[in-house]
Coordinates of C-alpha atoms in Angstrom, one line a residue:
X35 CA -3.3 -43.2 30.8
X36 CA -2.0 -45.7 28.3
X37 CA -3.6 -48.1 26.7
X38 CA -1.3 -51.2 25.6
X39 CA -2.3 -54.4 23.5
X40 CA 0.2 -57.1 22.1
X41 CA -0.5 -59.4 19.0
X42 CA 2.0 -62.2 17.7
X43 CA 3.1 -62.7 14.1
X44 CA 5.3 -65.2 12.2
X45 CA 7.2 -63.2 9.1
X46 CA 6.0 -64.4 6.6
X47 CA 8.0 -62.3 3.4
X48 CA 10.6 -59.7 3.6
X49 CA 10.5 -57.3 1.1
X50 CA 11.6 -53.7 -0.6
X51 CA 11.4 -52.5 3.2
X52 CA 8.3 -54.2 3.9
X53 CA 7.6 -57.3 5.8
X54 CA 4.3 -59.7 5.3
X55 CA 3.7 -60.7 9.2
X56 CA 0.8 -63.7 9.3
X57 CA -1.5 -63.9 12.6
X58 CA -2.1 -67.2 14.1
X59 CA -5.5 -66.8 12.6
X60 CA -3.8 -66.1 9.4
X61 CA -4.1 -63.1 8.8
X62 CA -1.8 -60.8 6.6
X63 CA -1.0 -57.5 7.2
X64 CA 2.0 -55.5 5.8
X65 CA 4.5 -53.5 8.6
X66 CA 7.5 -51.4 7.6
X67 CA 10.7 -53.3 8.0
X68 CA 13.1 -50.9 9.3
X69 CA 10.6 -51.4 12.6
X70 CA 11.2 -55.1 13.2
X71 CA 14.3 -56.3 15.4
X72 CA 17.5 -56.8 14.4
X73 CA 18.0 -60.4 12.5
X74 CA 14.6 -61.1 11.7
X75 CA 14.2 -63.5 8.8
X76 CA 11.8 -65.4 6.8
X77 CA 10.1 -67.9 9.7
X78 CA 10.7 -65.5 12.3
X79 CA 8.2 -64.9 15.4
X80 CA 7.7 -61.8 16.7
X81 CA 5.7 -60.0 19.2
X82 CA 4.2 -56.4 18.4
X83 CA 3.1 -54.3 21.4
X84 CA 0.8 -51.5 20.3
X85 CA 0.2 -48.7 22.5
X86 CA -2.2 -45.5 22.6
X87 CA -1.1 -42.9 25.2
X88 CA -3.9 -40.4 25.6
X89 CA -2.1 -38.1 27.8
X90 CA -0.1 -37.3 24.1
X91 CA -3.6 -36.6 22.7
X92 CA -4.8 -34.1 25.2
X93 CA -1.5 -32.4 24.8
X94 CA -1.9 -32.1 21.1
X95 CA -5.6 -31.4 21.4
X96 CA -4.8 -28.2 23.6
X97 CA -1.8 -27.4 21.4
X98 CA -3.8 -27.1 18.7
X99 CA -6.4 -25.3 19.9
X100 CA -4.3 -22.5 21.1
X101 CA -2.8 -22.1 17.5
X102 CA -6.3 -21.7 16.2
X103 CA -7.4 -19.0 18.9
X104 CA -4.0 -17.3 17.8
X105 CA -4.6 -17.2 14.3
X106 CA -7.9 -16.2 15.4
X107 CA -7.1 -13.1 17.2
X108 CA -3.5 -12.3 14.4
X109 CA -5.5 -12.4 11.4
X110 CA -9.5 -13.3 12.0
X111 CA -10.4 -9.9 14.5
X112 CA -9.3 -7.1 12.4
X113 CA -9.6 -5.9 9.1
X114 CA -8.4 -3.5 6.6
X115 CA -9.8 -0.3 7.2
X116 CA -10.9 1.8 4.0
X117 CA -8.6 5.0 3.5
X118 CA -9.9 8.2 3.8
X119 CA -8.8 11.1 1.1
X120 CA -8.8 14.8 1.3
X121 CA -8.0 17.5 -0.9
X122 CA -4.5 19.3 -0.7
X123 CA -3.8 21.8 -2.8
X124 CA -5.9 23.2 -5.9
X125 CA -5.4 25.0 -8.9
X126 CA -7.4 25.6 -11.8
X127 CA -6.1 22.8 -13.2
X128 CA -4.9 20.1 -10.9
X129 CA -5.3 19.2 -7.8
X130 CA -3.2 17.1 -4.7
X131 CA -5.3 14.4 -3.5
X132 CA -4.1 13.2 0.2
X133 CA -4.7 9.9 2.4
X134 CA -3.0 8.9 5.8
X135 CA -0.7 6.0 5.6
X136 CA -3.1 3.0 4.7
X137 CA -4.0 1.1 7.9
X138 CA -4.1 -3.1 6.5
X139 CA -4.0 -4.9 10.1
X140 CA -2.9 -8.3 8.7
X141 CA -3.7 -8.1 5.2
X142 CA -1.5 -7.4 2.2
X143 CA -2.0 -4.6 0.0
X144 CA -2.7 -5.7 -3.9
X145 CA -3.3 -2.7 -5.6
X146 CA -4.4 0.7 -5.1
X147 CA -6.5 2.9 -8.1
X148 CA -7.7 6.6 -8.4
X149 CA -11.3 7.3 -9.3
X150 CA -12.5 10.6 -10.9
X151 CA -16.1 11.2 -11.9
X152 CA -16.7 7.4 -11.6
X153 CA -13.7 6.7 -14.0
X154 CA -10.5 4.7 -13.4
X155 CA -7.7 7.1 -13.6
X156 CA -4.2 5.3 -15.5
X157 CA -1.6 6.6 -13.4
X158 CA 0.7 5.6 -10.3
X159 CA -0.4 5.2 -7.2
X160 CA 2.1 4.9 -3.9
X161 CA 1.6 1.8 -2.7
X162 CA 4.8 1.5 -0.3
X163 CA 3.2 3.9 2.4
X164 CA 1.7 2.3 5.9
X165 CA 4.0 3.8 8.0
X166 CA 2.6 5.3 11.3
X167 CA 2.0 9.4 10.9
X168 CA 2.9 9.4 7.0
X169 CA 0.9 11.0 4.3
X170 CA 0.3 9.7 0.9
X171 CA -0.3 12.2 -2.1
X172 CA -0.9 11.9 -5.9
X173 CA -1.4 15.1 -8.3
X174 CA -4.1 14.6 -10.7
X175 CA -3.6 17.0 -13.6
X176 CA -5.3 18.0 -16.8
X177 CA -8.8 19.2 -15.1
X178 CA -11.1 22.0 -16.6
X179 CA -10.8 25.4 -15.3
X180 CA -13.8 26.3 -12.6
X181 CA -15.3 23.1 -12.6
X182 CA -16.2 20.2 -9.7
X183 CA -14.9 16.7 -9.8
X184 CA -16.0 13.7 -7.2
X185 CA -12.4 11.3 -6.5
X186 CA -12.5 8.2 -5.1
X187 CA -9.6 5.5 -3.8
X188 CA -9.9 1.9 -4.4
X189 CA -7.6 -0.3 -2.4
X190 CA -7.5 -3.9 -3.1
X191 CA -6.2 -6.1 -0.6
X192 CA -5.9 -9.9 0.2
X193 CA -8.8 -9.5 2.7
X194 CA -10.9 -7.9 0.3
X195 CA -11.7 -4.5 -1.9
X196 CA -11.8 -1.2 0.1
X197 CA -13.2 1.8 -1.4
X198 CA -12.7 5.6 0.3
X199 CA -14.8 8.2 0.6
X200 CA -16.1 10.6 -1.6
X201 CA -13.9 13.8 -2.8
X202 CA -15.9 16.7 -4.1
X203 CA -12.8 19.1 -5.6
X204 CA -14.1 22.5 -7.7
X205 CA -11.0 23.5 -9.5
X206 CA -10.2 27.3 -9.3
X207 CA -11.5 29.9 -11.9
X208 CA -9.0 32.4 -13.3
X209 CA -9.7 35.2 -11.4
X210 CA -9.2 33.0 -8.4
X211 CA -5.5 33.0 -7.9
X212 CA -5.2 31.8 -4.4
X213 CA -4.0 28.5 -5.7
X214 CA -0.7 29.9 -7.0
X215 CA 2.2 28.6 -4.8
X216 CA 5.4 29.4 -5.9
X217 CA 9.3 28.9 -5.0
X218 CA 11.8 31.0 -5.8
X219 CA 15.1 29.7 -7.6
X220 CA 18.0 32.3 -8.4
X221 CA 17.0 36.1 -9.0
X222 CA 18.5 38.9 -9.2
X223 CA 18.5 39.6 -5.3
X224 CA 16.6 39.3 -1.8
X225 CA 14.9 42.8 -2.5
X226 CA 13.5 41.4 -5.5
X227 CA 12.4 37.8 -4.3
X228 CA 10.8 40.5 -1.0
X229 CA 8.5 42.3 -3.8
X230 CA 7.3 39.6 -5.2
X231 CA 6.1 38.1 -2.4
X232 CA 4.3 41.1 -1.3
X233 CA 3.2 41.3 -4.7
X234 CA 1.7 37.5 -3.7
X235 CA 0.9 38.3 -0.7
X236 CA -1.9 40.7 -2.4
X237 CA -2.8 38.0 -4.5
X238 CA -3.9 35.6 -1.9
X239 CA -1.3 33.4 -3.6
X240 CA 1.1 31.8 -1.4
X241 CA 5.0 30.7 -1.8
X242 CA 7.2 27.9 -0.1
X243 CA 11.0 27.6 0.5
X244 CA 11.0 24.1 -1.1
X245 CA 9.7 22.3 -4.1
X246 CA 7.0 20.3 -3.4
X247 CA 3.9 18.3 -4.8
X248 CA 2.0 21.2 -4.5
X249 CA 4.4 23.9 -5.9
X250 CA 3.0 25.3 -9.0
X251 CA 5.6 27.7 -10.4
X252 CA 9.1 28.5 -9.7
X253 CA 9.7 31.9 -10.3
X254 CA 13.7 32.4 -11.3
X255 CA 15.8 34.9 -13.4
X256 CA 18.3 32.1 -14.4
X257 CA 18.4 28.7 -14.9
X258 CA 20.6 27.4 -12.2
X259 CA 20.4 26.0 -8.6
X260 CA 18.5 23.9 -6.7
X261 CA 14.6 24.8 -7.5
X262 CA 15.2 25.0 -11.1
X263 CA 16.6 21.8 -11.2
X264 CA 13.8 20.4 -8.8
X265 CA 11.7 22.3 -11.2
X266 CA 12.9 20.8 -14.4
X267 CA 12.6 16.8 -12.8
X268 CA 9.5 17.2 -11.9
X269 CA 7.7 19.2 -14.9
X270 CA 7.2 22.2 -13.3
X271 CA 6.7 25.9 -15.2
X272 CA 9.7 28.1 -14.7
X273 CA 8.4 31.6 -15.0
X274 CA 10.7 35.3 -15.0
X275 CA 9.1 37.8 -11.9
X276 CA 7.0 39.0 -14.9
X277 CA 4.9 36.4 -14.8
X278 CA 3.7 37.3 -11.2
X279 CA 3.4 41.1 -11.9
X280 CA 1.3 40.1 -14.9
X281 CA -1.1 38.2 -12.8
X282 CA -1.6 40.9 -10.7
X283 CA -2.0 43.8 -12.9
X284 CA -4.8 41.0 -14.9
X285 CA -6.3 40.2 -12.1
X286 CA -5.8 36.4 -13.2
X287 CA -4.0 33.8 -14.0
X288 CA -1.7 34.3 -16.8
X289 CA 0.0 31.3 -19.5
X290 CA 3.3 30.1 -18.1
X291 CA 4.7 29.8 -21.3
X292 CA 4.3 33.6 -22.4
X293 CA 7.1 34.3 -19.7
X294 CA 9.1 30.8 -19.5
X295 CA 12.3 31.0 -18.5
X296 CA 14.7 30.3 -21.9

């Protein structure tokens, strides 16, 4: 229904756009020229209809509403959920600490830290990973031989500060060399590269066709090809076969850089 009341004025100034209209109980109000009709001018009588149309108003009542129950259910039902870490692979010194891609519902991801022993750890953190069935890793390096260390995630979004859960990690003694995994680059022939691995295969150690995150050594007789050039980028020890046959016959791990490859 709509609501319609009329009112009479006599212009009274014209002005910078505006026009002084005075009521036959003069009265003064102030109404935007551009609204009165064509050739008004000082003296001028006009009649102003005013009307309120409340069908307009329920329209916009329910329009609104529905935007606030859909911003409701978007961004007001769900919340970041805290990532959960696991250990990947572990060496006496380092380990691979993993995560599934970060699940934010709406949010937006701010910042993301490492923890270890309580301590925030100064290094990078991927921060591009929320894709469906992806796995986030970061190596943590320069940890004591044979000893545990608790890890933690922090993940700072715009919806608030999420922390993970609790890693315990015991880095491998000496003696323990199942955390060797090693890729071979160029030797001097498939026999070879087949002896060593039996020679790992004894070991408990393990080996991979690729470099990876969690490759510790490459093992190579020259310094050419793909893995030694993977190995190089990334700051991996090249080693001579030597360097696996001494760990056997020591029943340990021995020093990369005694048998680094020149």
């Amino acid at each position: 229904m709509t609501q319609t009341s009329s009112a009479q004025f006599t212009v009274g100034k014209l002005d910078a756009g505006m026009a002084l209209l005075l009521t036959e109980d003069y009265q003064l109000i102030e109404f935007p020229s551009v609204l009165l009709p064509s050739g008004v001018v000082l003296g001028s009588v006009v009649n102003i209809d005013v009307c309120r149309d409340r069908e307009t108003e329920k329209r916009q009542r329910n329009d609104f509403r529905a935007l606030q129950e859909q911003i409701l259910r978007d961004f007001g039902t769900q919340q970041p959920k805290a990532p959960v870490i696991r250990a990947g692979h572990t060496t006496q010194t380092w380990v691979v600490i993993q995560w599934d891609a970060l699940d934010l519902a709406s949010a937006t991801l701010r910042s993301l830290h490492l923890y270890r022993d309580g301590q925030r750890m100064m290094q990078p953190m991927p921060t591009t990973l929320t894709q469906a069935n992806a796995v986030a890793a970061v190596k943590t390096t320069g940890l004591d031989v044979g000893r545990s260390y608790e890890f933690m995630i922090e993940m700072r979004t715009s919806a608030g500060t999420y922390f993970s859960n609790t890693l315990e990690v015991q880095t491998h003694a000496l003696e323990n060399l199942s955390g060797i995994c090693v890729c071979f680059g160029e030797c001097e022939s498939l026999e070879e590269v087949g002896n060593l691995k039996e020679t790992l295969d004894r070991m408990g150690a393990s080996y991979a066709d690729a470099v990876s995150l969690g490759i510790t050594h490459v093992v190579a007789r020259y310094a050419a090809g793909p893995a030694y050039e993977a190995a190089v980028r990334y700051n991996i020890p090249v080693v001579r076969p030597d360097w696996v046959l001494a760990c056997e016959a020591n029943g340990k791990l021995q020093p990369a850089i005694k048998y680094a490859l020149e």
